[in-house]
PDB file of C-alpha atoms and ligand atoms in Angstrom:
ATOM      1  CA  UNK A  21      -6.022 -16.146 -19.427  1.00 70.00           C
ATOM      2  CA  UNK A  22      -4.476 -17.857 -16.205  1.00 82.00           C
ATOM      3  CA  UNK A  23      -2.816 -15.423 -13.644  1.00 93.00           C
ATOM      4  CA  UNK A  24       0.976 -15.184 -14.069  1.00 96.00           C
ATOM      5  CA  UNK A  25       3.425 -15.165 -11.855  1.00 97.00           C
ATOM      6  CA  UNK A  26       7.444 -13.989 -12.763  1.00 98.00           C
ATOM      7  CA  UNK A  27      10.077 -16.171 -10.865  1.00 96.00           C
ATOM      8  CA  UNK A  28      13.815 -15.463 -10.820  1.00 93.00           C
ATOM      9  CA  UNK A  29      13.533 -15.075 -14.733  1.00 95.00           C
ATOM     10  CA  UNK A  30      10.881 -17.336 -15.666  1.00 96.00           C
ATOM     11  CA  UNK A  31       7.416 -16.778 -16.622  1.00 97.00           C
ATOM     12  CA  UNK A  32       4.539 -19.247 -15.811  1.00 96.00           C
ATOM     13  CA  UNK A  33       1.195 -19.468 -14.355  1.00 96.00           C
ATOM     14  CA  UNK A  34       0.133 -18.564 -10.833  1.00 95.00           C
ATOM     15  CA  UNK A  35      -0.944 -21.423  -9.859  1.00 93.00           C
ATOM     16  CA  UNK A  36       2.437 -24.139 -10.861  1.00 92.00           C
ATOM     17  CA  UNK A  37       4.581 -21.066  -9.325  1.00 92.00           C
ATOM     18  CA  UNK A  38       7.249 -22.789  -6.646  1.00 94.00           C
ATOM     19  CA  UNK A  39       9.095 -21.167  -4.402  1.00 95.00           C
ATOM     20  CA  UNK A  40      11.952 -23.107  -1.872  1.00 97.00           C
ATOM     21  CA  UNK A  41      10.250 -23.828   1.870  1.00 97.00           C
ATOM     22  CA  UNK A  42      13.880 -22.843   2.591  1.00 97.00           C
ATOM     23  CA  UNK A  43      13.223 -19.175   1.187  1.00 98.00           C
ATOM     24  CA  UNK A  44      14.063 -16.744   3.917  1.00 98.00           C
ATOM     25  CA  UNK A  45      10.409 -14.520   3.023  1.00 98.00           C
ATOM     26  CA  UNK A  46       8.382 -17.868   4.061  1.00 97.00           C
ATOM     27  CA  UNK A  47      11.051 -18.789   7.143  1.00 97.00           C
ATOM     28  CA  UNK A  48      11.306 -15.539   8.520  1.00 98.00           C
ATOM     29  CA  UNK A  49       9.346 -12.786   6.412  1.00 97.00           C
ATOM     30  CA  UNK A  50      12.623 -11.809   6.034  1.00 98.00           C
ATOM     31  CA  UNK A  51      11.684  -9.230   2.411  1.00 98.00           C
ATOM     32  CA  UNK A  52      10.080  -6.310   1.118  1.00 98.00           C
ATOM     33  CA  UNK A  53       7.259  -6.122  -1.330  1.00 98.00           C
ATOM     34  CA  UNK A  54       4.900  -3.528  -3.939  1.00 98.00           C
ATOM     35  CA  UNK A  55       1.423  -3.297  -4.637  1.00 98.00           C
ATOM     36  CA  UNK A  56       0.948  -1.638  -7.942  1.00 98.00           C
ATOM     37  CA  UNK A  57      -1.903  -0.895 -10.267  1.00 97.00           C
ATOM     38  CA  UNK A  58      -2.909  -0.464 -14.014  1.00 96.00           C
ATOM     39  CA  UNK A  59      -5.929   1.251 -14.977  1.00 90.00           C
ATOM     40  CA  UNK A  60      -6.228   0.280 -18.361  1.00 87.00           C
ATOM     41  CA  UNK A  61      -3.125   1.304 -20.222  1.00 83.00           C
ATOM     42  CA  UNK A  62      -1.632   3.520 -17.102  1.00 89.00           C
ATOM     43  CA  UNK A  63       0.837   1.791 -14.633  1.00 94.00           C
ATOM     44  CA  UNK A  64       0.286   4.239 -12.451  1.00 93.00           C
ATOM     45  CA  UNK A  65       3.896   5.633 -10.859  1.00 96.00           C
ATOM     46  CA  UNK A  66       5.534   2.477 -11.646  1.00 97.00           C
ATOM     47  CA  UNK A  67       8.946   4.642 -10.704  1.00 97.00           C
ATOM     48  CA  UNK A  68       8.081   5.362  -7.666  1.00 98.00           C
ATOM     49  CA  UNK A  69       6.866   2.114  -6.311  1.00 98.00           C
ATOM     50  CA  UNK A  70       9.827   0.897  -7.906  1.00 98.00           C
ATOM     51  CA  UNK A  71      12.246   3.130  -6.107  1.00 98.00           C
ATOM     52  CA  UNK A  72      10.471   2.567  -2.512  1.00 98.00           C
ATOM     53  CA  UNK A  73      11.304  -1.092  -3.212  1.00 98.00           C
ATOM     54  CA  UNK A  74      14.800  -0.103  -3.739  1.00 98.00           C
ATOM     55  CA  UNK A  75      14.330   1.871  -0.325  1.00 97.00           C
ATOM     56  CA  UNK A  76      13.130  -0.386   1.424  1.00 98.00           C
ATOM     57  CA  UNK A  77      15.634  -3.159   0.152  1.00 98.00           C
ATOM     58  CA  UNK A  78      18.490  -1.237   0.900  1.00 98.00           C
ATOM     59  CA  UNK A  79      17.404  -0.582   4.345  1.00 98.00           C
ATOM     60  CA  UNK A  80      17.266  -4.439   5.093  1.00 98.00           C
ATOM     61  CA  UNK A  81      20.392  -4.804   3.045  1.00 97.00           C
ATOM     62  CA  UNK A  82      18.715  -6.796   0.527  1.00 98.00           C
ATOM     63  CA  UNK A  83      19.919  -7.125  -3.168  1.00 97.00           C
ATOM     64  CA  UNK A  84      17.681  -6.209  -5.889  1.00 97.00           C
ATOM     65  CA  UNK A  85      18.976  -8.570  -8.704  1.00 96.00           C
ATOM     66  CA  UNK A  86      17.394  -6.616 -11.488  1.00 96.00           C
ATOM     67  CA  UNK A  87      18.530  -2.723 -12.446  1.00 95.00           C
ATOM     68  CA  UNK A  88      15.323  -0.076 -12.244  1.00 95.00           C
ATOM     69  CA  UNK A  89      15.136  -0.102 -15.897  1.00 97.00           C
ATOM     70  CA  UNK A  90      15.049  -4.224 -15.794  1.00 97.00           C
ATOM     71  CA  UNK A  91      12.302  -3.818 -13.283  1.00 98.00           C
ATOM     72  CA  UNK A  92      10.300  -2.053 -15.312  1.00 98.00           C
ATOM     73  CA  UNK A  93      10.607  -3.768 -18.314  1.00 97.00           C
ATOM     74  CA  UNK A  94       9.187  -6.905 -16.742  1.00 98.00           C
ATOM     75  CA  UNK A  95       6.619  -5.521 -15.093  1.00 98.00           C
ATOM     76  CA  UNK A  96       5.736  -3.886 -18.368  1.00 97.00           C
ATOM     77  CA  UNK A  97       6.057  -7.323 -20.135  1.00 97.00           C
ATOM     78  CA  UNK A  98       4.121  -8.918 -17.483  1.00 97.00           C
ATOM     79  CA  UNK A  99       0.994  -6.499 -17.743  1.00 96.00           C
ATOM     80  CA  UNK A 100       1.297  -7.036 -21.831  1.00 94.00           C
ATOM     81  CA  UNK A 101       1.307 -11.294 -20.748  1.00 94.00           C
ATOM     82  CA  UNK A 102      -1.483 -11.269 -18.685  1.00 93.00           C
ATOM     83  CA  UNK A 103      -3.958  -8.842 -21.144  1.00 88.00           C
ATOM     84  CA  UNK A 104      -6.137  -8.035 -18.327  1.00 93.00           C
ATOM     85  CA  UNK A 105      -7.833  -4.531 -18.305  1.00 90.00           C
ATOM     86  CA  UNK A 106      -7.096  -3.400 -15.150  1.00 95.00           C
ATOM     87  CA  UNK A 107      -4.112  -4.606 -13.532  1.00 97.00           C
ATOM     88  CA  UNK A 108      -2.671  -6.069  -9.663  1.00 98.00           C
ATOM     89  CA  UNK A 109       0.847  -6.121 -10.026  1.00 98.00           C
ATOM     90  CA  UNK A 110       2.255  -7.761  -6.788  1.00 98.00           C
ATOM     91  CA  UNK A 111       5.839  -7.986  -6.804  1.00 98.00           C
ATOM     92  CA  UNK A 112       7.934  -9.509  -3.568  1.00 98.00           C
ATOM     93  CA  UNK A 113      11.800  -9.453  -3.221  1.00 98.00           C
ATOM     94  CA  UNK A 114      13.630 -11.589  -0.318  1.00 98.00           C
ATOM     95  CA  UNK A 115      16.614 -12.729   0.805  1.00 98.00           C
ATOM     96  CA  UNK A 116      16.406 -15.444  -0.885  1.00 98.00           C
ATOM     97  CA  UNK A 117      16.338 -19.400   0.358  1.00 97.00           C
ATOM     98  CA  UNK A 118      18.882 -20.662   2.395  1.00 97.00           C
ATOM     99  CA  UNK A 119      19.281 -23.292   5.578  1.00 96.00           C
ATOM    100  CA  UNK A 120      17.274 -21.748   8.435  1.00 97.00           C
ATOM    101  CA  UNK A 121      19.519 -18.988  10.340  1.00 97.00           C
ATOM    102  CA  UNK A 122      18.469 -15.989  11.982  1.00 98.00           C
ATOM    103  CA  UNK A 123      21.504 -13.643  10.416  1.00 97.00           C
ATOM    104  CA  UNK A 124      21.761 -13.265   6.967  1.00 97.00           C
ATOM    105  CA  UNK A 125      23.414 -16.419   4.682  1.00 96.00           C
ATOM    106  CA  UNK A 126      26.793 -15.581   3.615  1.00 91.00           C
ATOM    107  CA  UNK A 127      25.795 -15.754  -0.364  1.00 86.00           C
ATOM    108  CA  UNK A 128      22.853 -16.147  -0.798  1.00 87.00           C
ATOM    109  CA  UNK A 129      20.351 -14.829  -4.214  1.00 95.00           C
ATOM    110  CA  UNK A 130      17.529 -13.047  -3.555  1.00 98.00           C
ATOM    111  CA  UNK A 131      14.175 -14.235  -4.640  1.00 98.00           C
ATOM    112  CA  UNK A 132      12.431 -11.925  -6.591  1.00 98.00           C
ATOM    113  CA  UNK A 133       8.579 -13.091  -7.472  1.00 98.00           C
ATOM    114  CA  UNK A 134       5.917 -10.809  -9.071  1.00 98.00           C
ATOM    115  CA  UNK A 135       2.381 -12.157  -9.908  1.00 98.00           C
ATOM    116  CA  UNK A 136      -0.444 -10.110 -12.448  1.00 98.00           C
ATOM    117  CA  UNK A 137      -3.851 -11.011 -11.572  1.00 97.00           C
ATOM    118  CA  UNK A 138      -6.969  -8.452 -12.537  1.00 97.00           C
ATOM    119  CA  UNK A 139      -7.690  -6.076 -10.281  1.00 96.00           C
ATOM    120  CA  UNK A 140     -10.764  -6.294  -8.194  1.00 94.00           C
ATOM    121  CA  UNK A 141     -12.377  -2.727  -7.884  1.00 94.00           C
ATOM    122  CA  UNK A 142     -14.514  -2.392  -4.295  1.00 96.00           C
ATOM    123  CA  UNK A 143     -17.410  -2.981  -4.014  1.00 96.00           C
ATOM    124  CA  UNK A 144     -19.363   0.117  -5.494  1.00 95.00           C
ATOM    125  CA  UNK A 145     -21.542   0.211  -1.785  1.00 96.00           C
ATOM    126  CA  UNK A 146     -18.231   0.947   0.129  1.00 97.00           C
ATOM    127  CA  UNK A 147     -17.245   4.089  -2.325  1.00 95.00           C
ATOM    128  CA  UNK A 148     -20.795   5.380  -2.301  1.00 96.00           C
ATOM    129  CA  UNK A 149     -21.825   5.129   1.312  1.00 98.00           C
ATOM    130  CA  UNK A 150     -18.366   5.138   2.907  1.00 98.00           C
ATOM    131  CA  UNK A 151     -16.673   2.376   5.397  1.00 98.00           C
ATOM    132  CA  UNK A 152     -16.280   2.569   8.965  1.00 98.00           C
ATOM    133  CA  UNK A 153     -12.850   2.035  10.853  1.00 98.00           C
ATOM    134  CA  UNK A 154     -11.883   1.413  14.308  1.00 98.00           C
ATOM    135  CA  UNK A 155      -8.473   2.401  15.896  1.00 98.00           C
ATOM    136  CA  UNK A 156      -6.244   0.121  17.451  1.00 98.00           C
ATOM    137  CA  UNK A 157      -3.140   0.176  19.485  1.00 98.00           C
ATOM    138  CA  UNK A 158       0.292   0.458  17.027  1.00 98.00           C
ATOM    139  CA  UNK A 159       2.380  -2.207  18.681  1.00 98.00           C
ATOM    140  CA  UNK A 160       4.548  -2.784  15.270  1.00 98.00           C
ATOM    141  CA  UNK A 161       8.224  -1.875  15.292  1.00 98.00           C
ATOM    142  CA  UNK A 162       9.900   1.204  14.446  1.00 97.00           C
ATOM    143  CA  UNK A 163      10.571   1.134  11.103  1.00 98.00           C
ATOM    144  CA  UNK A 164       7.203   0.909   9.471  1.00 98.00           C
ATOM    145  CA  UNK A 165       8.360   3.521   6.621  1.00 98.00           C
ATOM    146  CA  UNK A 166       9.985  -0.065   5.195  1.00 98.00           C
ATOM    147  CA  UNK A 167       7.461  -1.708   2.924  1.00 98.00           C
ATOM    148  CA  UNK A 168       8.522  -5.403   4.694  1.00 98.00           C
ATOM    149  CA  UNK A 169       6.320  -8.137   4.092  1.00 98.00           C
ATOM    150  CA  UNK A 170       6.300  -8.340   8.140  1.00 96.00           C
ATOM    151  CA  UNK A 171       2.721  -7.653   8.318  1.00 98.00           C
ATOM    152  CA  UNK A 172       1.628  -9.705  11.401  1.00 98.00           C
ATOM    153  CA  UNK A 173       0.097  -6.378  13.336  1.00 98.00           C
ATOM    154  CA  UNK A 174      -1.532  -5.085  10.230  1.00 98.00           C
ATOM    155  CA  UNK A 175      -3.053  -8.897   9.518  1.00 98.00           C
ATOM    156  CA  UNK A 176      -4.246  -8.846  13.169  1.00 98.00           C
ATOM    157  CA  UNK A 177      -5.398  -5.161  13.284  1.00 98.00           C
ATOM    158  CA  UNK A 178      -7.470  -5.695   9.660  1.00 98.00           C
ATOM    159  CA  UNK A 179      -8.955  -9.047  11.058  1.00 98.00           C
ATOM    160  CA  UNK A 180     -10.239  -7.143  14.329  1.00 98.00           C
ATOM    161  CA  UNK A 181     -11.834  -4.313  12.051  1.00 98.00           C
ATOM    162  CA  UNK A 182     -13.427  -7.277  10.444  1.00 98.00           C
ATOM    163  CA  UNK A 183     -14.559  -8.831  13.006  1.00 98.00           C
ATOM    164  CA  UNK A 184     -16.144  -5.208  14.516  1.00 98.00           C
ATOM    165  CA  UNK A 185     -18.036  -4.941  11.000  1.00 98.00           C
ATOM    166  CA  UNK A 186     -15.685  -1.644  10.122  1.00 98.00           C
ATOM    167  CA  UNK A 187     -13.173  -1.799   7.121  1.00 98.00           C
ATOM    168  CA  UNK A 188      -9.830  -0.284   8.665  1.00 98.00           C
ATOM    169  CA  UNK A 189      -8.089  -0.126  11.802  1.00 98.00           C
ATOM    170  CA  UNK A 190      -5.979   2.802  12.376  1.00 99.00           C
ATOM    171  CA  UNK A 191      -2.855   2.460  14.660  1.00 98.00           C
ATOM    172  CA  UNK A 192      -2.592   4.827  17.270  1.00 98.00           C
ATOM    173  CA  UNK A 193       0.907   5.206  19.354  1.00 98.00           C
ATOM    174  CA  UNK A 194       1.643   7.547  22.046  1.00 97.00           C
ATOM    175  CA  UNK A 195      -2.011   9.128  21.391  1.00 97.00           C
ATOM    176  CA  UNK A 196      -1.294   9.994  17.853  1.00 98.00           C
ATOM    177  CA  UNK A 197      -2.670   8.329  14.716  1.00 98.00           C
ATOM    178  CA  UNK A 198      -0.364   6.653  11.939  1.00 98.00           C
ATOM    179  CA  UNK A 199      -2.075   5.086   9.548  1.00 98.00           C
ATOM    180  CA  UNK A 200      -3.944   2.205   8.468  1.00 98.00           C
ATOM    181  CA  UNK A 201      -3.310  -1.674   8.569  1.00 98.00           C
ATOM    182  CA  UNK A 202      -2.791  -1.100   4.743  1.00 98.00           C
ATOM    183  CA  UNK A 203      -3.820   2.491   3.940  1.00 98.00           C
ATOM    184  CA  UNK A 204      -3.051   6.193   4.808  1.00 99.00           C
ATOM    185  CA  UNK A 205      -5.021   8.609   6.702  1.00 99.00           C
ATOM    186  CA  UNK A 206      -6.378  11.838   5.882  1.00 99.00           C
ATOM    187  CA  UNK A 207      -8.821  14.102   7.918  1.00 98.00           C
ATOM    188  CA  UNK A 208     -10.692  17.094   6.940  1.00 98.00           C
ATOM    189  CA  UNK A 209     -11.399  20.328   8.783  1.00 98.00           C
ATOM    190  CA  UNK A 210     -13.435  23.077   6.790  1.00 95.00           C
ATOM    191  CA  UNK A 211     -10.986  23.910   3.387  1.00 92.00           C
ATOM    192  CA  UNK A 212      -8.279  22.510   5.295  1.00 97.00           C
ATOM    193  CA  UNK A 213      -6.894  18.240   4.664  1.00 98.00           C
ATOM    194  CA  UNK A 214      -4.628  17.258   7.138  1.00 98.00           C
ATOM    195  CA  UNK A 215      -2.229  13.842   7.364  1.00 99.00           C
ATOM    196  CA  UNK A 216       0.280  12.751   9.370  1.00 98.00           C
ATOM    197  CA  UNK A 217       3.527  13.379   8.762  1.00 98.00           C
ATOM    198  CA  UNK A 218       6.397  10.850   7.340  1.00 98.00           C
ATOM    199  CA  UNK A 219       8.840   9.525   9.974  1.00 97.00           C
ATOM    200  CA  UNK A 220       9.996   5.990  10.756  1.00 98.00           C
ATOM    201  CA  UNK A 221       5.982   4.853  11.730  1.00 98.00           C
ATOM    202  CA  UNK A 222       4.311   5.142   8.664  1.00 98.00           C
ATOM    203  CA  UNK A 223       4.387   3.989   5.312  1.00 98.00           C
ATOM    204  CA  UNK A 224       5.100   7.022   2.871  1.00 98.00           C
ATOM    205  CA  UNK A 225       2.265   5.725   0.493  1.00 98.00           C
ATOM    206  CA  UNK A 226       2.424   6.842  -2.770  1.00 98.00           C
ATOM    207  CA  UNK A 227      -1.108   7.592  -3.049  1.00 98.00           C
ATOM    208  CA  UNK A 228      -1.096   9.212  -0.038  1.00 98.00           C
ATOM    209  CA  UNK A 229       1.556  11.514  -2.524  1.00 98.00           C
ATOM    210  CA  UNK A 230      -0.714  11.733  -5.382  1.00 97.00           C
ATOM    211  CA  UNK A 231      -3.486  13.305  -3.193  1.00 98.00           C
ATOM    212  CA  UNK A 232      -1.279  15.728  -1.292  1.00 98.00           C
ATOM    213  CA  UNK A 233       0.073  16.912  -4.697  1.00 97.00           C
ATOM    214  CA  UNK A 234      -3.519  16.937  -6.514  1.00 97.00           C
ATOM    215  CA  UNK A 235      -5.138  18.373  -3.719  1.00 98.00           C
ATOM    216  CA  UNK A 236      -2.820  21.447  -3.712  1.00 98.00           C
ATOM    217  CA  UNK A 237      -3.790  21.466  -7.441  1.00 97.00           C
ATOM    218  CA  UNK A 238      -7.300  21.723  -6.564  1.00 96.00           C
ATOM    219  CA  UNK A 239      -6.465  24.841  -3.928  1.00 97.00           C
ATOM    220  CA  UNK A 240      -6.887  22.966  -0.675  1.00 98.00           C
ATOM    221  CA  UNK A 241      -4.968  23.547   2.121  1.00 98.00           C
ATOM    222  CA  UNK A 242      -3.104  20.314   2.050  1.00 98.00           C
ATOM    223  CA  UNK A 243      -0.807  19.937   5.783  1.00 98.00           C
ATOM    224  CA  UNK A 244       1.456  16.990   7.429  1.00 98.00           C
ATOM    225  CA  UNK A 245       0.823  17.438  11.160  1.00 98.00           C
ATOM    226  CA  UNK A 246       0.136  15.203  13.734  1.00 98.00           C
ATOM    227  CA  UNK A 247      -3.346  13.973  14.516  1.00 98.00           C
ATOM    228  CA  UNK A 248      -5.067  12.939  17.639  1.00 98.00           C
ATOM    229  CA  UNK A 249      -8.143  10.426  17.744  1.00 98.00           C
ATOM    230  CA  UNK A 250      -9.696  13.479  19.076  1.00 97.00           C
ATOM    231  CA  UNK A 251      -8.723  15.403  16.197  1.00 98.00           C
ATOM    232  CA  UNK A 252     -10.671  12.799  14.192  1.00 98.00           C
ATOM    233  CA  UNK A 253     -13.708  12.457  16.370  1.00 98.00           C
ATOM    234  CA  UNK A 254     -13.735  16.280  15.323  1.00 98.00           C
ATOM    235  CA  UNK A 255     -13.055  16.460  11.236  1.00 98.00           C
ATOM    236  CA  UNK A 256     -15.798  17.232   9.020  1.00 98.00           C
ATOM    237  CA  UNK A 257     -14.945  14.356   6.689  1.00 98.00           C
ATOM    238  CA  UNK A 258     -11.895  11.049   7.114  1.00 98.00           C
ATOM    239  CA  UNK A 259     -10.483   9.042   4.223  1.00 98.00           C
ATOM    240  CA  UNK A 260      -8.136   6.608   3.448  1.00 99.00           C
ATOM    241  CA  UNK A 261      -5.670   6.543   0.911  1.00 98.00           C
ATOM    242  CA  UNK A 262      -3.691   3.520  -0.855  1.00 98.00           C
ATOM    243  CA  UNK A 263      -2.965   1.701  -4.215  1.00 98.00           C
ATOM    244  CA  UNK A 264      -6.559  -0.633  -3.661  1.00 96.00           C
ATOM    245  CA  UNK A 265      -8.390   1.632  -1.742  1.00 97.00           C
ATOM    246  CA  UNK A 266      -7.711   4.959  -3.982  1.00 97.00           C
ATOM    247  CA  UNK A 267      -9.853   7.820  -1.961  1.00 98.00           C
ATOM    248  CA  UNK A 268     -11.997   5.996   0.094  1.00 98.00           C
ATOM    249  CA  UNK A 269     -14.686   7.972   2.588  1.00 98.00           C
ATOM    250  CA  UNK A 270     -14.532   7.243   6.238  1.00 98.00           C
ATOM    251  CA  UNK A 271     -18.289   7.354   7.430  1.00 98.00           C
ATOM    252  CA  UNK A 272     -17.673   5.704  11.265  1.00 98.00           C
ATOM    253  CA  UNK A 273     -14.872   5.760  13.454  1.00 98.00           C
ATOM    254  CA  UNK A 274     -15.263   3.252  16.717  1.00 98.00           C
ATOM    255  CA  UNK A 275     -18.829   3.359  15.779  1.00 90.00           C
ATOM    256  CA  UNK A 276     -19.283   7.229  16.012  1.00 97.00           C
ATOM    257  CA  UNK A 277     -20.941   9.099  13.177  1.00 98.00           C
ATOM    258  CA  UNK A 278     -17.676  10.942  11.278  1.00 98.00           C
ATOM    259  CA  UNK A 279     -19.419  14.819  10.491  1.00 97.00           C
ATOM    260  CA  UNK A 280     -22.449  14.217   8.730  1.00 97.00           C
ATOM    261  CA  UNK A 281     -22.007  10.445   8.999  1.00 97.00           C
ATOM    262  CA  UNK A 282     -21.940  10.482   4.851  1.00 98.00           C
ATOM    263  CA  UNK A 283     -19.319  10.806   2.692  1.00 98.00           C
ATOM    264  CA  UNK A 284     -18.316  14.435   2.634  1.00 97.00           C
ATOM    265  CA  UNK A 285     -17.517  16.583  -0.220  1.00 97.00           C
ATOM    266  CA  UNK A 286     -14.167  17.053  -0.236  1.00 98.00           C
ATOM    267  CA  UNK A 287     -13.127  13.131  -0.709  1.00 98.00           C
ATOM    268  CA  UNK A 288     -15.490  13.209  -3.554  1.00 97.00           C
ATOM    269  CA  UNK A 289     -13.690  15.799  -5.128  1.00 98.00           C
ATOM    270  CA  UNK A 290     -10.180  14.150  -4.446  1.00 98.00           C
ATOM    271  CA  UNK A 291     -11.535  11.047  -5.543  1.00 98.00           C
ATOM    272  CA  UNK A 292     -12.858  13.116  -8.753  1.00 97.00           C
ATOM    273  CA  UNK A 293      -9.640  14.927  -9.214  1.00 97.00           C
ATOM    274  CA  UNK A 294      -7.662  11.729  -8.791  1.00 96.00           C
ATOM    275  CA  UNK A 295      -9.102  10.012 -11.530  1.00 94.00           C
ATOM    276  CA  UNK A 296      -8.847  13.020 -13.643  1.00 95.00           C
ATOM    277  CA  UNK A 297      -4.996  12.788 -12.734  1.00 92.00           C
ATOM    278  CA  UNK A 298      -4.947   9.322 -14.477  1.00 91.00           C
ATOM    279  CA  UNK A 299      -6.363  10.193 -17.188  1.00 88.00           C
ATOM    280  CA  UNK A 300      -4.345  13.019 -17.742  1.00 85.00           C
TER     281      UNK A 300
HETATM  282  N1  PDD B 418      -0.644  -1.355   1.322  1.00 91.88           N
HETATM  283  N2  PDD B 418       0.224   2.147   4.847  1.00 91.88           N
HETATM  284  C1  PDD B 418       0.337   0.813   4.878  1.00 91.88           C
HETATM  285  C2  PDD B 418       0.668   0.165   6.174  1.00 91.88           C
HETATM  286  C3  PDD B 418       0.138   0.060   3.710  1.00 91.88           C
HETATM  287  O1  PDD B 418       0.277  -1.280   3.748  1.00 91.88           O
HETATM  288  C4  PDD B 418      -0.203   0.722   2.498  1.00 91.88           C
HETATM  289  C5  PDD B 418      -0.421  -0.017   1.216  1.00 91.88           C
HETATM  290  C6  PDD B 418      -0.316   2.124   2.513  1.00 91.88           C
HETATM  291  C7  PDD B 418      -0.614   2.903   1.262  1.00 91.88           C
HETATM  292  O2  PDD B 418       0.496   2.901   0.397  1.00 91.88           O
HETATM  293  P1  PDD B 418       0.326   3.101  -1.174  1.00 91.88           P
HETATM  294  O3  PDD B 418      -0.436   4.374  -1.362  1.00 91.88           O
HETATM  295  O4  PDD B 418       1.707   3.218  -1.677  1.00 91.88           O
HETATM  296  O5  PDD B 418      -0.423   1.905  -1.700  1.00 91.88           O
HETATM  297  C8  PDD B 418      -0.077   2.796   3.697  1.00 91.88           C
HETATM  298  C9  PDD B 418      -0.736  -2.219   0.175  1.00 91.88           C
HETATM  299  C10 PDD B 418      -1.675  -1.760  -0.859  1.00 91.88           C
HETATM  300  C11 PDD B 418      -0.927  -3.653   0.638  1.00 91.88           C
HETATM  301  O6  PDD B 418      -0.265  -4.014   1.600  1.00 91.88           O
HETATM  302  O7  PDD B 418      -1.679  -4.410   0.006  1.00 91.88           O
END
């Protein structure tokens, strides 16, 4: 079964999919866009990645040509198409293709593209042992909350963790910590899991949600306050949260041993109660 993409309406496989080199997402990166999983039969909070898309649409005055309901019927229909187990839903909305202008074309239809491809679960290694991260200057603009496919800082920020053998990068800006190139942040101190809060430079991830709420469940002290890199050079235990990267353990940050230097207990037991969330 090929991966398939959804194009203004028409079904087809991933790799014939055309778009116009006139589309305003490939001229200027000039849309918004979703990552969304299935694990096995569960889309997990297809609503809510559906309404940040709205969110972040509206706040580039972009039209979504499809009502919620549409939305999610094709993305349902898609994940039925493609019969893979577990499920990558990536689904990209922009302004559409027009003749190249910096402000917005006068009519223009939006593009709206989704592709289903099976979902690559990390490498077993990472989860077990934990990944390392390095922290990087935040020099992207001020309204990161938007899920805009304007990822240039995050490519180069990922690239440089790469490069530095660690997994993440984690912006920093005015000596407080945001978030990841493409995850959120969480650090742990005793019975106590701290974040940083939402405001216009982070992404409100909904995973980042979903461990907040299940968390709480679990009786943790669950808080949105700001962090400091010292702060993390401190915490018993750092993770990441996101749509690929679930819980993941932060073992190393800018090569210093995070608490015991293994993954701590208290991501395992998010990690735990997270799965238990999808299956219930
Ligand atoms: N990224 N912060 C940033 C900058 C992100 O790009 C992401 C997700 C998150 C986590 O959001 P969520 O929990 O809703 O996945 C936080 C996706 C997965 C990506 O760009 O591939």
């Amino acid at each position: 079964m090929p991966n398939i993409a959804f194009i203004n309406g028409k079904w087809g496989p991933v790799s014939s999919a055309k778009i116009s080199i006139e589309d305003r997402g490939f001229q200027f990166g000039d849309g918004v866009y979703e990552v969304i999983r299935s694990h096995g039969n569960t889309l997990l909070d297809l609503k809510e990645h559906l309404e940040r898309l709205h969110i972040s649409a509206k706040a580039l005055e972009i039209e979504v040509p499809y009502p919620m309901e549409m939305l999610e019927k094709i993305v349902r229909l898609g994940c039925k198409k493609c019969h893979f187990k577990d499920i990558l839903i990536y689904i990209q909305l922009t302004r559409g293709a027009a003749p190249r202008d910096h402000a917005f074309p006068k009519k223009n239809r939006s593009t709206l593209v989704m592709t289903f491809r099976p979902h690559k679960p990390l490498p077993e290694v990472m989860r077990n042992e934990g990944v390392g991260v390095i922290s990087t200057e935040d020099i992207r603009w001020a309204k990161c909350h938007v899920k805009s496919l304007n990822l240039l800082p995050n490519v180069m920020a990922r690239e440089s963790a790469k490069r530095m053998g660690a997994f993440e990068s984690l912006f920093v800006r005015e000596g407080k910590v945001m978030e990841g190139a493409g995850s959120n942040v969480f650090a742990v101190f005793g019975e106590k899991v701290m974040t940083p809060p939402e405001g216009p430079y982070i992404l409100s991830g909904i995973m980042r949600d979903t461990v907040l709420k299940v968390g709480r469940e679990k009786g943790l002290e669950m808080c949105e306050a700001d962090l400091s890199l010292d702060d993390l050079y401190t915490a018993d235990e750092l993770f990441l949260t996101g749509t690929t990267v679930e819980v993941l353990p932060v073992v190393r940050l800018n090569d210093k041993p995070v608490g015991t230097g293994k993954p701590g207990r208290v991501s395992l037991l998010l990690y735990e109660a997270f799965h238990q969330f999808i299956q219930d």
